[in-house]
Tab-separated table of C-alpha atoms and ligand atoms in Angstrom:
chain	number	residue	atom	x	y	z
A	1	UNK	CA	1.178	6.699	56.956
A	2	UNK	CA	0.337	3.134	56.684
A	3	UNK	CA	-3.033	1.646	56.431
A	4	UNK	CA	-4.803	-1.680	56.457
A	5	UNK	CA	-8.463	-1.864	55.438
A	6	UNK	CA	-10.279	-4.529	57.134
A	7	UNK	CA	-12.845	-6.224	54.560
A	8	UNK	CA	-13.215	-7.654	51.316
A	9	UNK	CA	-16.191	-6.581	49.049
A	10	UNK	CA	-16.920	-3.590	47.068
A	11	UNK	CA	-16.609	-1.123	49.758
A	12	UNK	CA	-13.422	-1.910	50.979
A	13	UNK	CA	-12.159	-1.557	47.412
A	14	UNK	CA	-13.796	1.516	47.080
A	15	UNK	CA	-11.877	2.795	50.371
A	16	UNK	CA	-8.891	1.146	49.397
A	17	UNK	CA	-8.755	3.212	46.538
A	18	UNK	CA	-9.624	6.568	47.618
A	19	UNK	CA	-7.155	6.300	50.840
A	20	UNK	CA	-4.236	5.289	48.302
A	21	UNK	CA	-4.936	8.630	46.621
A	22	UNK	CA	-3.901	10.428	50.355
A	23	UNK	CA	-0.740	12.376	50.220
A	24	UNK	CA	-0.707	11.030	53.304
A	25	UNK	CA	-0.305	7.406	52.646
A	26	UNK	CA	2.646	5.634	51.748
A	27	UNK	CA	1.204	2.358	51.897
A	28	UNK	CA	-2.188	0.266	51.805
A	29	UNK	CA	-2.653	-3.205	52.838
A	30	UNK	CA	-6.218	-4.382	52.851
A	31	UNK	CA	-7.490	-7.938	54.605
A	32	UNK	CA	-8.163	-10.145	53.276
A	33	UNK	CA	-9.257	-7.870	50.289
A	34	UNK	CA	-9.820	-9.016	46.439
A	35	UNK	CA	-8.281	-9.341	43.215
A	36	UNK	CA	-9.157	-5.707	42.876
A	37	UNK	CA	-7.972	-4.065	45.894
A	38	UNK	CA	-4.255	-5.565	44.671
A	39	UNK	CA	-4.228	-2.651	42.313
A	40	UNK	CA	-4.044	0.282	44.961
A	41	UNK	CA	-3.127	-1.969	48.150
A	42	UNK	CA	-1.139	-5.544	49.412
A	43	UNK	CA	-3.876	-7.883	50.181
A	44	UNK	CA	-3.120	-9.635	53.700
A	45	UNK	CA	-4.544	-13.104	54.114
A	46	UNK	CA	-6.262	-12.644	57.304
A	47	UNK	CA	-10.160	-12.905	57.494
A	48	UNK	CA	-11.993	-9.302	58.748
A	49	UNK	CA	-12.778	-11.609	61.478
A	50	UNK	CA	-9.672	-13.059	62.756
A	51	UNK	CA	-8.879	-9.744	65.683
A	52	UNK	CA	-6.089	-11.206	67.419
A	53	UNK	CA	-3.718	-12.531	63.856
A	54	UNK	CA	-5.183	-7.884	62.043
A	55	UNK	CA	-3.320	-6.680	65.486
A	56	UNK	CA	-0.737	-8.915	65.204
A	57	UNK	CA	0.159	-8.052	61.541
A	58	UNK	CA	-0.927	-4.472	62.355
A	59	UNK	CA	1.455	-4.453	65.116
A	60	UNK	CA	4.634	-5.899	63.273
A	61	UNK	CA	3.712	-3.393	60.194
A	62	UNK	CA	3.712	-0.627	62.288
A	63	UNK	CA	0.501	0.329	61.016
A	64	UNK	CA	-0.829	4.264	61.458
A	65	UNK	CA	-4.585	3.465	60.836
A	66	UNK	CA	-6.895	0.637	60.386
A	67	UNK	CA	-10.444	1.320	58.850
A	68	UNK	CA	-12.948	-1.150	59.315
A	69	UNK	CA	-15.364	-2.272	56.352
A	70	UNK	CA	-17.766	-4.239	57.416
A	71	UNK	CA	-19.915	-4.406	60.775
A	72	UNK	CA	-19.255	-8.075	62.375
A	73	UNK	CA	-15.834	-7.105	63.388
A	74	UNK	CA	-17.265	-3.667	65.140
A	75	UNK	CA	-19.340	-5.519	66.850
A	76	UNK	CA	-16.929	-7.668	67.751
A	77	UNK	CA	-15.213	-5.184	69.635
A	78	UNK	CA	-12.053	-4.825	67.104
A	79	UNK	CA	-11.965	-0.490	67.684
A	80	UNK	CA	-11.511	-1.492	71.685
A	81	UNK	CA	-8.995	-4.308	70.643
A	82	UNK	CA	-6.734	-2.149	68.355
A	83	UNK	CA	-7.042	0.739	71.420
A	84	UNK	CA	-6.120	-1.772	73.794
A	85	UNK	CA	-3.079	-2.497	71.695
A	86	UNK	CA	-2.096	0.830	71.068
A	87	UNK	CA	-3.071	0.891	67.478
A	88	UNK	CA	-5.578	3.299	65.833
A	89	UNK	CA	-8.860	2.365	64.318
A	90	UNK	CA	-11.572	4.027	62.784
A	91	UNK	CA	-15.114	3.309	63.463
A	92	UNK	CA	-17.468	2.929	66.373
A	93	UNK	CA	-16.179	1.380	69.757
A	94	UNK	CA	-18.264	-2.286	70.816
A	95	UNK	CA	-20.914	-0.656	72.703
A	96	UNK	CA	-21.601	2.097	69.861
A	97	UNK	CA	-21.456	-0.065	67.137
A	98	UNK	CA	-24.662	-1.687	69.431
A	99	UNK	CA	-26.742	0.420	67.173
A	100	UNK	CA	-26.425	-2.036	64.475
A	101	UNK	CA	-25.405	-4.642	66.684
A	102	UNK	CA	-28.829	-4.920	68.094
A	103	UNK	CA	-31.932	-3.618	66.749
A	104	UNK	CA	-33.661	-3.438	70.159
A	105	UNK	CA	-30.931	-1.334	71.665
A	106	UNK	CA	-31.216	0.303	67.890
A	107	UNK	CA	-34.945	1.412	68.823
A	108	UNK	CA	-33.923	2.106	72.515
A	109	UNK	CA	-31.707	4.907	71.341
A	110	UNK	CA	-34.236	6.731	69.104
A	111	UNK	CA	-36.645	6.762	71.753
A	112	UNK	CA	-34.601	8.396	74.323
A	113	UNK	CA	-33.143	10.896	71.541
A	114	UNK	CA	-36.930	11.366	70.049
A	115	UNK	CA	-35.692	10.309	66.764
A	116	UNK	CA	-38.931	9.370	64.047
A	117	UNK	CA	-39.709	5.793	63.632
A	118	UNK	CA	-41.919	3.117	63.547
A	119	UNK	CA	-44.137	1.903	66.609
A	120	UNK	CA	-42.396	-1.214	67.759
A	121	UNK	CA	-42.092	-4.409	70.602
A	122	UNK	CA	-39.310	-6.294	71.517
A	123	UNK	CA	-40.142	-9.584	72.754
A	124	UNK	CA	-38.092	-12.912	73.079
A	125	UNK	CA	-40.856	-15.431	74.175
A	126	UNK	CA	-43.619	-17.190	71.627
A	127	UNK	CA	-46.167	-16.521	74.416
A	128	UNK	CA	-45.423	-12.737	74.480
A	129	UNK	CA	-45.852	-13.040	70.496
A	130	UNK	CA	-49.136	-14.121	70.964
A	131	UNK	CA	-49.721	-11.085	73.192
A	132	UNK	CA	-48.658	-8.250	70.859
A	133	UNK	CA	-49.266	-9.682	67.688
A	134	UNK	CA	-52.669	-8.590	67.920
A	135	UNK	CA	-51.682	-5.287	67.754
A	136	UNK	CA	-50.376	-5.362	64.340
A	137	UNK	CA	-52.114	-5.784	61.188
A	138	UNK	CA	-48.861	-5.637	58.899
A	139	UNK	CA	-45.117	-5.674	60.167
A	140	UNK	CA	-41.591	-5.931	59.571
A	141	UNK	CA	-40.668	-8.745	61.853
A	142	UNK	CA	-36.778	-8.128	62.996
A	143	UNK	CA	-34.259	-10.846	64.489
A	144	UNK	CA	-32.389	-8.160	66.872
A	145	UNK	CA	-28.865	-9.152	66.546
A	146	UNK	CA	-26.624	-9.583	63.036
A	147	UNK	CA	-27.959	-12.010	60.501
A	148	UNK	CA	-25.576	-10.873	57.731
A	149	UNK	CA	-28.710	-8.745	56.425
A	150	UNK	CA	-31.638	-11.388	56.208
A	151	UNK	CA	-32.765	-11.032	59.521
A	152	UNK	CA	-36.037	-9.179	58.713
A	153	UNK	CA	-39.162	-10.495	57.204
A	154	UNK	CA	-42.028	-7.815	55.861
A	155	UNK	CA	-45.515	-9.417	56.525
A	156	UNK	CA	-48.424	-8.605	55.250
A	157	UNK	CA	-50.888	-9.858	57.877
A	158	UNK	CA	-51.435	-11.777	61.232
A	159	UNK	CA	-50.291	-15.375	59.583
A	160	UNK	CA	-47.055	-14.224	58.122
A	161	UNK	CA	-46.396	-12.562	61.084
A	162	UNK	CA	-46.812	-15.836	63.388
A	163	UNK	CA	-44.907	-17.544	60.980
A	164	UNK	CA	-41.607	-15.163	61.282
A	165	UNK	CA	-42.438	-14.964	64.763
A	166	UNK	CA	-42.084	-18.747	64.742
A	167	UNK	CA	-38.892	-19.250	62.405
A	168	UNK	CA	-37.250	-16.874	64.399
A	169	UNK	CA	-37.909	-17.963	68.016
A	170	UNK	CA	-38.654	-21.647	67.432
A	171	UNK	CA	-37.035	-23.061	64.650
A	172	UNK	CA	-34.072	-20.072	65.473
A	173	UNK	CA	-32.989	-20.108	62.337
A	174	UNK	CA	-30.500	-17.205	62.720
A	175	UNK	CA	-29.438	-19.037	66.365
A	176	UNK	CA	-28.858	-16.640	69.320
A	177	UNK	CA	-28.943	-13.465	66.800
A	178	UNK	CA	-32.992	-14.327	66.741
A	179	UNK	CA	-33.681	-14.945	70.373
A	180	UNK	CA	-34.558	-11.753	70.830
A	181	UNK	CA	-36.849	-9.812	67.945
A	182	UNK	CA	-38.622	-6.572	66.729
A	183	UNK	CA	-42.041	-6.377	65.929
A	184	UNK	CA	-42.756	-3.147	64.319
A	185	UNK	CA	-45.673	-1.560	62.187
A	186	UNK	CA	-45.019	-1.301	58.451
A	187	UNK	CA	-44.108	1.859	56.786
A	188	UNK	CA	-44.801	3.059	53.499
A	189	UNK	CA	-42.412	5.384	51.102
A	190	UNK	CA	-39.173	5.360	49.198
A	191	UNK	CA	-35.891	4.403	51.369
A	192	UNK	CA	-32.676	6.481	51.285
A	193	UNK	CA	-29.107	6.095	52.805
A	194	UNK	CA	-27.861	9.170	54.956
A	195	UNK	CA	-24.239	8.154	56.351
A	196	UNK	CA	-22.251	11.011	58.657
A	197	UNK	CA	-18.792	11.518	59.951
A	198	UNK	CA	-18.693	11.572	63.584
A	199	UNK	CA	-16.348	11.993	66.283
A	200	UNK	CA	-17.760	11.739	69.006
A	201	UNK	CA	-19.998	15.286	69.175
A	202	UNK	CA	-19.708	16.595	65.813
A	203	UNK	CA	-21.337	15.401	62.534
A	204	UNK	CA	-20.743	15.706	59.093
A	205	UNK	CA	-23.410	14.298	56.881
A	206	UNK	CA	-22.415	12.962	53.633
A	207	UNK	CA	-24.292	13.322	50.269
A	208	UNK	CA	-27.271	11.143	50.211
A	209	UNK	CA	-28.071	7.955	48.257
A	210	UNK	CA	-30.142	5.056	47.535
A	211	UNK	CA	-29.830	1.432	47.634
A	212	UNK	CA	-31.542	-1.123	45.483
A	213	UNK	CA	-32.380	-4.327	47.691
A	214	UNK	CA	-34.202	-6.472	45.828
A	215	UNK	CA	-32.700	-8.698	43.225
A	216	UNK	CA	-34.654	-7.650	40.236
A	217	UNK	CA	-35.907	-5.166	38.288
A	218	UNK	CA	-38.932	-2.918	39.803
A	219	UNK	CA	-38.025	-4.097	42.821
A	220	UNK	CA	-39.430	-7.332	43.009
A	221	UNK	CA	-37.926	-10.900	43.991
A	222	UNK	CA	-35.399	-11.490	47.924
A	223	UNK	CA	-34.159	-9.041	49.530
A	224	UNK	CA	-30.002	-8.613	48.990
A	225	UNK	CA	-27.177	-6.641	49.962
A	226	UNK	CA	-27.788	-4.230	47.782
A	227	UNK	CA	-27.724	-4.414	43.714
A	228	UNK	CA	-26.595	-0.745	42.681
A	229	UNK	CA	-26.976	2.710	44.115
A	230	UNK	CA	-26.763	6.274	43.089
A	231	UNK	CA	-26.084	9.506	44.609
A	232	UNK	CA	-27.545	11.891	45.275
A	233	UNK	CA	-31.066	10.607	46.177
A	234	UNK	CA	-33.714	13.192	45.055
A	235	UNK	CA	-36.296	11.753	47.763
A	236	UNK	CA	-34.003	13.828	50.364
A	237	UNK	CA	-33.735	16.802	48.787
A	238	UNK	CA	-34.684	19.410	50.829
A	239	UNK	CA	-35.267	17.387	54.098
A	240	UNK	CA	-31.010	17.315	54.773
A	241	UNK	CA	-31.631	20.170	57.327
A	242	UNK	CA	-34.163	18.115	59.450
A	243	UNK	CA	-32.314	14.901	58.803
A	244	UNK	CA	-29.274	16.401	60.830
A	245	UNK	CA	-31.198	17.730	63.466
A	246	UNK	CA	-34.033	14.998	63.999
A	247	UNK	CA	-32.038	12.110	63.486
A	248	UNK	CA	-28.291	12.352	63.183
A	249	UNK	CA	-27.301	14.907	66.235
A	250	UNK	CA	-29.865	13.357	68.497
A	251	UNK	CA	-28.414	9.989	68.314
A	252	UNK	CA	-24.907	11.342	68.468
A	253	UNK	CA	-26.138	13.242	71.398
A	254	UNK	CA	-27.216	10.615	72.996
A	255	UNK	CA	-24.251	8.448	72.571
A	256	UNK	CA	-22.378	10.742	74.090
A	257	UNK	CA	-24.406	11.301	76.991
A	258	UNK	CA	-24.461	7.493	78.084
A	259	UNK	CA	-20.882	7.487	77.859
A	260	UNK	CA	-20.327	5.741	74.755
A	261	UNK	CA	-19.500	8.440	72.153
A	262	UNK	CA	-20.447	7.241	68.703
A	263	UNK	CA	-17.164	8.007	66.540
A	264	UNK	CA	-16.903	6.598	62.898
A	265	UNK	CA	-19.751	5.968	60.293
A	266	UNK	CA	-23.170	6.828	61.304
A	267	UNK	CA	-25.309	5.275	58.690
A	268	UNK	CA	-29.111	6.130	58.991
A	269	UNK	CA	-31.904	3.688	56.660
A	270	UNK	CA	-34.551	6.387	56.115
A	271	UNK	CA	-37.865	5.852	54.981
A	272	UNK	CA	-39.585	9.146	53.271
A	273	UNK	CA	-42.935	9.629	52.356
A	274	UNK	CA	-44.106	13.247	51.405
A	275	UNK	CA	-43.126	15.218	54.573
A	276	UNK	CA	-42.413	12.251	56.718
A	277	UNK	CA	-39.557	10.698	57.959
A	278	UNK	CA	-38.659	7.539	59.509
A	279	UNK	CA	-35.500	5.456	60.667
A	280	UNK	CA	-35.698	1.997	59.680
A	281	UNK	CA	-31.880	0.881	61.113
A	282	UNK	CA	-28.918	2.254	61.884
A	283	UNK	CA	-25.686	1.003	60.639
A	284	UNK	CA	-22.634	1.305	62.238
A	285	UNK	CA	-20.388	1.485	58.862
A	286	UNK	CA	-20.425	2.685	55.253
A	287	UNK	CA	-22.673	0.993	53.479
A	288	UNK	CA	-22.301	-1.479	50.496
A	289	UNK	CA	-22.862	-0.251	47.716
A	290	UNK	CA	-23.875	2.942	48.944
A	291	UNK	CA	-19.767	3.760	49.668
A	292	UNK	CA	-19.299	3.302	45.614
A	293	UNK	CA	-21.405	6.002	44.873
A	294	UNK	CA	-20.224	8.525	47.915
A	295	UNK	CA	-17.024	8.007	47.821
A	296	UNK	CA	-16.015	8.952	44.157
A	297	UNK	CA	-18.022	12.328	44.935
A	298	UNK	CA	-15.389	12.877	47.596
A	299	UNK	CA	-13.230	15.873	46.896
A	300	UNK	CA	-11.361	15.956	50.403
A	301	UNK	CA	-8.636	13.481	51.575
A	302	UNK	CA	-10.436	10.750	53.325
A	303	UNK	CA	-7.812	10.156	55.539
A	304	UNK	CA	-7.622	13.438	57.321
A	305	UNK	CA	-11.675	13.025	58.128
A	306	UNK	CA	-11.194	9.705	59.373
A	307	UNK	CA	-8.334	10.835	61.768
A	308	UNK	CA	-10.522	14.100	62.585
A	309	UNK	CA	-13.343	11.344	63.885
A	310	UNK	CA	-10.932	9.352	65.903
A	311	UNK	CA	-9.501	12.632	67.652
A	312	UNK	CA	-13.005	14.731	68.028
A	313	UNK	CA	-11.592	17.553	65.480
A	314	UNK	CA	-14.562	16.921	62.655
A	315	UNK	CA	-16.092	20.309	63.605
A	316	UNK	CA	-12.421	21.866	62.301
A	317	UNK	CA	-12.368	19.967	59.121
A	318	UNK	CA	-13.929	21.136	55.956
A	319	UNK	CA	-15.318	18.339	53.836
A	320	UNK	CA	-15.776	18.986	49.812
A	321	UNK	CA	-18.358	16.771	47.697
A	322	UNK	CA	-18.548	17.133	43.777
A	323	UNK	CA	-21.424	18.123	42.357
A	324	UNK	CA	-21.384	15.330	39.465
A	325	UNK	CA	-23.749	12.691	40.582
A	326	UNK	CA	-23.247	8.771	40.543
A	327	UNK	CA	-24.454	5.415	39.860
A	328	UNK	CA	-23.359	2.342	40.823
A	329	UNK	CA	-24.196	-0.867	38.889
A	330	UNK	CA	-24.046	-4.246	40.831
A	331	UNK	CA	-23.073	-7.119	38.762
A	332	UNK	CA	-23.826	-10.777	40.407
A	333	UNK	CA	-23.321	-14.249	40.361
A	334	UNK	CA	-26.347	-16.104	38.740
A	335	UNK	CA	-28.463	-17.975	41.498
A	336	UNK	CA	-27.400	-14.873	43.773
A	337	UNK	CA	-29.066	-14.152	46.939
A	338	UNK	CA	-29.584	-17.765	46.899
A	339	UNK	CA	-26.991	-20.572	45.742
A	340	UNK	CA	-24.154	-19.532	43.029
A	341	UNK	CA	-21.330	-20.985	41.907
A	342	UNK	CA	-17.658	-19.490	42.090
A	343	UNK	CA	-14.407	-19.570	40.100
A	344	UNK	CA	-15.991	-18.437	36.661
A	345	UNK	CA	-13.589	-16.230	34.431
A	346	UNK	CA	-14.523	-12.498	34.250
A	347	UNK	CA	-13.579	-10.649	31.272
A	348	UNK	CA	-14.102	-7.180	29.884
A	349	UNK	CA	-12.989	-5.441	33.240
A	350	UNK	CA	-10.061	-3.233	31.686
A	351	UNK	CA	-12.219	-2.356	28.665
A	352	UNK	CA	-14.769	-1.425	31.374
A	353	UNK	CA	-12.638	1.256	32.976
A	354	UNK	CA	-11.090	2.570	29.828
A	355	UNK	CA	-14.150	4.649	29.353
A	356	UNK	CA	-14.211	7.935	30.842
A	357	UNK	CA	-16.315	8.304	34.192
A	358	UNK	CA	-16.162	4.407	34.848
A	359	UNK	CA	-14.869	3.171	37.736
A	360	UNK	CA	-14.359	-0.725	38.503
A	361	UNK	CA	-14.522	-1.721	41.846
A	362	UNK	CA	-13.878	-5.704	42.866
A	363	UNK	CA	-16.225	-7.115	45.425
A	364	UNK	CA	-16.105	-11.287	45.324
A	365	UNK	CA	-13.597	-11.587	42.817
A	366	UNK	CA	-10.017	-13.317	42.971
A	367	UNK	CA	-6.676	-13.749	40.987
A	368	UNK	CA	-6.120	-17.643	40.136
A	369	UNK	CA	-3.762	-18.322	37.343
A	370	UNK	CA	-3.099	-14.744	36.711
A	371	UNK	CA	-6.893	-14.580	35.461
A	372	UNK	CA	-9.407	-12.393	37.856
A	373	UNK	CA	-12.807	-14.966	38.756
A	374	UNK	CA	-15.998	-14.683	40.464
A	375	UNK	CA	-15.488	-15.386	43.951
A	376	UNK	CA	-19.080	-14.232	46.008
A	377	UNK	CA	-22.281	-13.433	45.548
A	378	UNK	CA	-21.931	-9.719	44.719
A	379	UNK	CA	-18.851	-9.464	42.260
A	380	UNK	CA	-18.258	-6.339	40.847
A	381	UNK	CA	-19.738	-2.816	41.278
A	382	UNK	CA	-19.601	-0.608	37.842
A	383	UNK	CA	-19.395	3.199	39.248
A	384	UNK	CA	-20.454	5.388	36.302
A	385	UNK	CA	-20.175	9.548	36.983
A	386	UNK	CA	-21.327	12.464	34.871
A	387	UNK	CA	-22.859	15.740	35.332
A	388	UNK	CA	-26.237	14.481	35.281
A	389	UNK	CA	-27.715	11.036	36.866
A	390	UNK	CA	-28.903	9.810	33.047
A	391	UNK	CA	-25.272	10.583	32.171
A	392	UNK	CA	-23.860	8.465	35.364
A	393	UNK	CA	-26.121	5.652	34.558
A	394	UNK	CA	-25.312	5.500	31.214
A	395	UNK	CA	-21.777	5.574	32.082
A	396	UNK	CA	-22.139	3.002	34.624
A	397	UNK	CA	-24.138	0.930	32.251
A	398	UNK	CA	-21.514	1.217	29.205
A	399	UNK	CA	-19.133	-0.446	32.084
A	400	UNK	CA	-21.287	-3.294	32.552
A	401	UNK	CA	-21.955	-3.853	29.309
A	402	UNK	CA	-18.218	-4.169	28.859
A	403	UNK	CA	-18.102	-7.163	31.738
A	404	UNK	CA	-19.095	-10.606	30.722
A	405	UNK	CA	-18.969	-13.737	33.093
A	406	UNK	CA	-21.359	-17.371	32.935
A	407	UNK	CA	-24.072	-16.760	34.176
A	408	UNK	CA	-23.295	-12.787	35.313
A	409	UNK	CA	-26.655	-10.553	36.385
A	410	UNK	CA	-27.334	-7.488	37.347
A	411	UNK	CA	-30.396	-5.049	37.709
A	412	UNK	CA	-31.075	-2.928	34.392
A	413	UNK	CA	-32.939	-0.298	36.333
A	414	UNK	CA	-30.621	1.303	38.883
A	415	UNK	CA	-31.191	4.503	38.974
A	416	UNK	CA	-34.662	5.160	37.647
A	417	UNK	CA	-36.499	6.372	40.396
A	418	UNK	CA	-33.821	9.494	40.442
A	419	UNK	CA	-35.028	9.817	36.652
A	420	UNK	CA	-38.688	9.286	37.347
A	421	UNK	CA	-38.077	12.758	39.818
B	1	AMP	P1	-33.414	-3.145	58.096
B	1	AMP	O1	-32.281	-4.129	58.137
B	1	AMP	O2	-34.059	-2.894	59.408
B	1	AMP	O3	-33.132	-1.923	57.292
B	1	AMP	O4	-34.484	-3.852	57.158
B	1	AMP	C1	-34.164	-4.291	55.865
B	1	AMP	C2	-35.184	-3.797	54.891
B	1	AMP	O5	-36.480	-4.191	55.308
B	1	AMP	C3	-35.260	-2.278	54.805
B	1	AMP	O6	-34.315	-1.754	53.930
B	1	AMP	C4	-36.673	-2.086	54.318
B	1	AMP	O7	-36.739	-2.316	52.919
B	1	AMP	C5	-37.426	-3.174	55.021
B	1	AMP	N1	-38.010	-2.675	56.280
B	1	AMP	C6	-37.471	-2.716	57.520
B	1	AMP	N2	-38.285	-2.177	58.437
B	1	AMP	C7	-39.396	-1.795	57.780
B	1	AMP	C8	-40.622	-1.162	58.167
B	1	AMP	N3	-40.866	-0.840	59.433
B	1	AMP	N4	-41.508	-0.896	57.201
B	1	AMP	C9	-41.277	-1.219	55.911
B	1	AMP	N5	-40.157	-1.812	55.484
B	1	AMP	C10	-39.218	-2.106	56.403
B	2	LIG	N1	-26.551	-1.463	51.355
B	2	LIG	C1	-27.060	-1.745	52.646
B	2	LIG	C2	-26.050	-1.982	53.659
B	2	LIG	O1	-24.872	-1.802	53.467
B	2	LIG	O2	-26.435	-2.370	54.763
């Protein structure tokens, strides 16, 4: 089979090189991709973005599969475009990548499937604001369609709450994506990552994980994509059984009953504390760098799940995780989440993957003059394994300390709340 990977960061690497290891595959192209996904696949210079140039290239290369990385293009439609086409694509259709898509539809759905979370409004005037405002004393304030993953503020009272309120609906600083917004009550706990297979009716949960959002250590400083992860996340154990049927099957459920099957990625942002459970979001696609950490832990062939979604066979395939946990180890450009620069040399990365249990994946990182250079915010994500988490942090932390680039950073405490447990 041939596939293309749509994407460019971390987790499209990550994919790129677990669906290379497919006896199925004979060949991996990944768009536009990164100096790293050239070692397992043929980057294509086409943005995730551009549909119409992906089908034409997917058409001419006879392609057998497309995955999709990240979620713009699903909500975009591209699963409908590459059907339309005649070309097979995994992930959610347009209208069930909506989940992400839109938070308000997001909340919509786990009301009507009873699904945990928190007390919300939508509202998309300053007037209604004013209104419901007063029924909050703290709040995450939500812009309700994509904002690349800064469209929610956490307030901690009635004048922070205004204020996102106001940059939202009339300064509009994420445009059209804030028109509309979420005002919901603030939870307390620790966050996890549950992501499923699904095809439709059936799901398959994955192992669980945990992100790291915030830029620095303990957790403090702006909110990113995500600085490291590690898997599994202890804060789940035990709760997988009412995870599945709570949360996951419900939503699938009801998918399926308004006519818009959810098939692909079901990625659930959990918030736990003691015996309760919340959704915070839904995303419509693995998550970055949650994938870097699930992924190596992946004993069965990727491929054959991902065609199992797109045909409604999941329930007939049997999915194998290892039992050695892992860490992932975000390493940065300096100034990241806000300004950086790009185009700084990298060394250190084949040293890094000598060691045993390290794993290298590329995220904004490029080849120019034969030598691989920062090229994003998020440039590299060090995947240590072992058969404990200390030993898969260590390992991912021997990687990074392996790496060197100006003004590199990354977070020195991925990881420790798994070790804390
Ligand atoms: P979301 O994109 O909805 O996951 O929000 C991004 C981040 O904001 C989450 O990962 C949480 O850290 C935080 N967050 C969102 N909603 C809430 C909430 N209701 N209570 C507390 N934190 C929240
Ligand atoms: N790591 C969070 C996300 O992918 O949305």
């Amino acid at each position: 089979m041939k596939i293309l990977i749509v994407g460019s960061g971390g987790r499209e690497h990550c994919l790129a090189w677990k669906i290379s290891q497919s006896p199925k595959v004979t060949k991996v192209f990944c768009a536009p991709g990164n100096a790293g996904t050239r070692e397992v696949a043929e980057n294509v210079d086409i943005s995730a973005d551009d549909i119409a140039s992906l089908i034409k290239f997917a058409k001419k290369e006879k392609i057998d599969l497309a995955v999709v990385g990240p979620e713009a293009p699903l909500v975009a439609g591209i699963v409908d475009q590459f059907e339309k086409a005649g070309l097979l694509a995994f992930g959610p259709k347009q209208n069930a990548a909506m989940i992400e898509g839109s938070k308000a539809f997001a909340k919509e759905i786990m009301v009507a499937a009873k699904v945990p979370t928190a007390r919300y409004e939508v509202i998309s005037g300053i007037d209604e604001a004013q209104m419901v405002v007063g029924g909050f004393q703290k709040a995450a304030v939500k812009a309700d369609g994509l904002a690349a993953g800064k469209g929610v503020f956490i307030c901690q009272n009635r004048g922070e709450i205004m204020s996102a309120v106001n940059s939202l609906l009339q300064e509009t600083i994420f445009g059209k994506a804030g028109s509309r917004i979420v005002i919901e009550e603030l939870l307390e706990g620790e966050e996890a990552s549950i992501l499923a297979f699904c095809d439709g009716k059936n799901v398959k949960m994955m192992v669980s994980s945990q992100d790291h959002k915030r830029i620095f250590d303990n957790d403090v400083g702006p909110n990113t994509g995500g600085m490291g992860a590690y898997s599994p996340a202890p804060v789940v154990n035990g709760l997988e059984g009412r995870i599945m049927k709570e949360v996951m099957q419900p939503v699938v459920d009801e998918m399926a009953r308004r006519g818009t099957p959810y098939k692909g990625v079901l990625y659930a942002g959990l918030m736990v504390n003691g015996k309760e459970l919340k959704v915070l979001e839904f995303n419509a696609r693995f998550g970055d760098p949650e994938c870097q950490c699930i992924i190596p832990r992946l004993e069965s062939d990727l491929v054959e799940i991902m065609l199992a979604c797109i045909k409604g066979t999941l329930g007939d395939v049997e999915i194998k995780w290892g039992k050695n946990p892992a860490c992932c180890v975000v390493i940065a450009a300096g100034g990241y989440p806000g300004f950086y620069e790009k185009g700084k040399q990298i060394d250190g990365l084949e040293n890094a993957s000598a060691f045993e249990g390290v794993l290298v994946f590329h995220a904004g990182t490029k080849l120019a003059n034969g030598k691989v250079t920062t090229n994003g915010g998020r440039v590299l994500g060090v995947v240590g394994t072992g058969d404990t988490i200390k030993a898969a942090i260590d390992a991912a932390y021997t990687g990074v300390s392996q790496i060197n680039f100006e003004g590199m950073q990354a977070r020195n405490d991925i990881g420790k709340r798994a070790l804390e447990r």
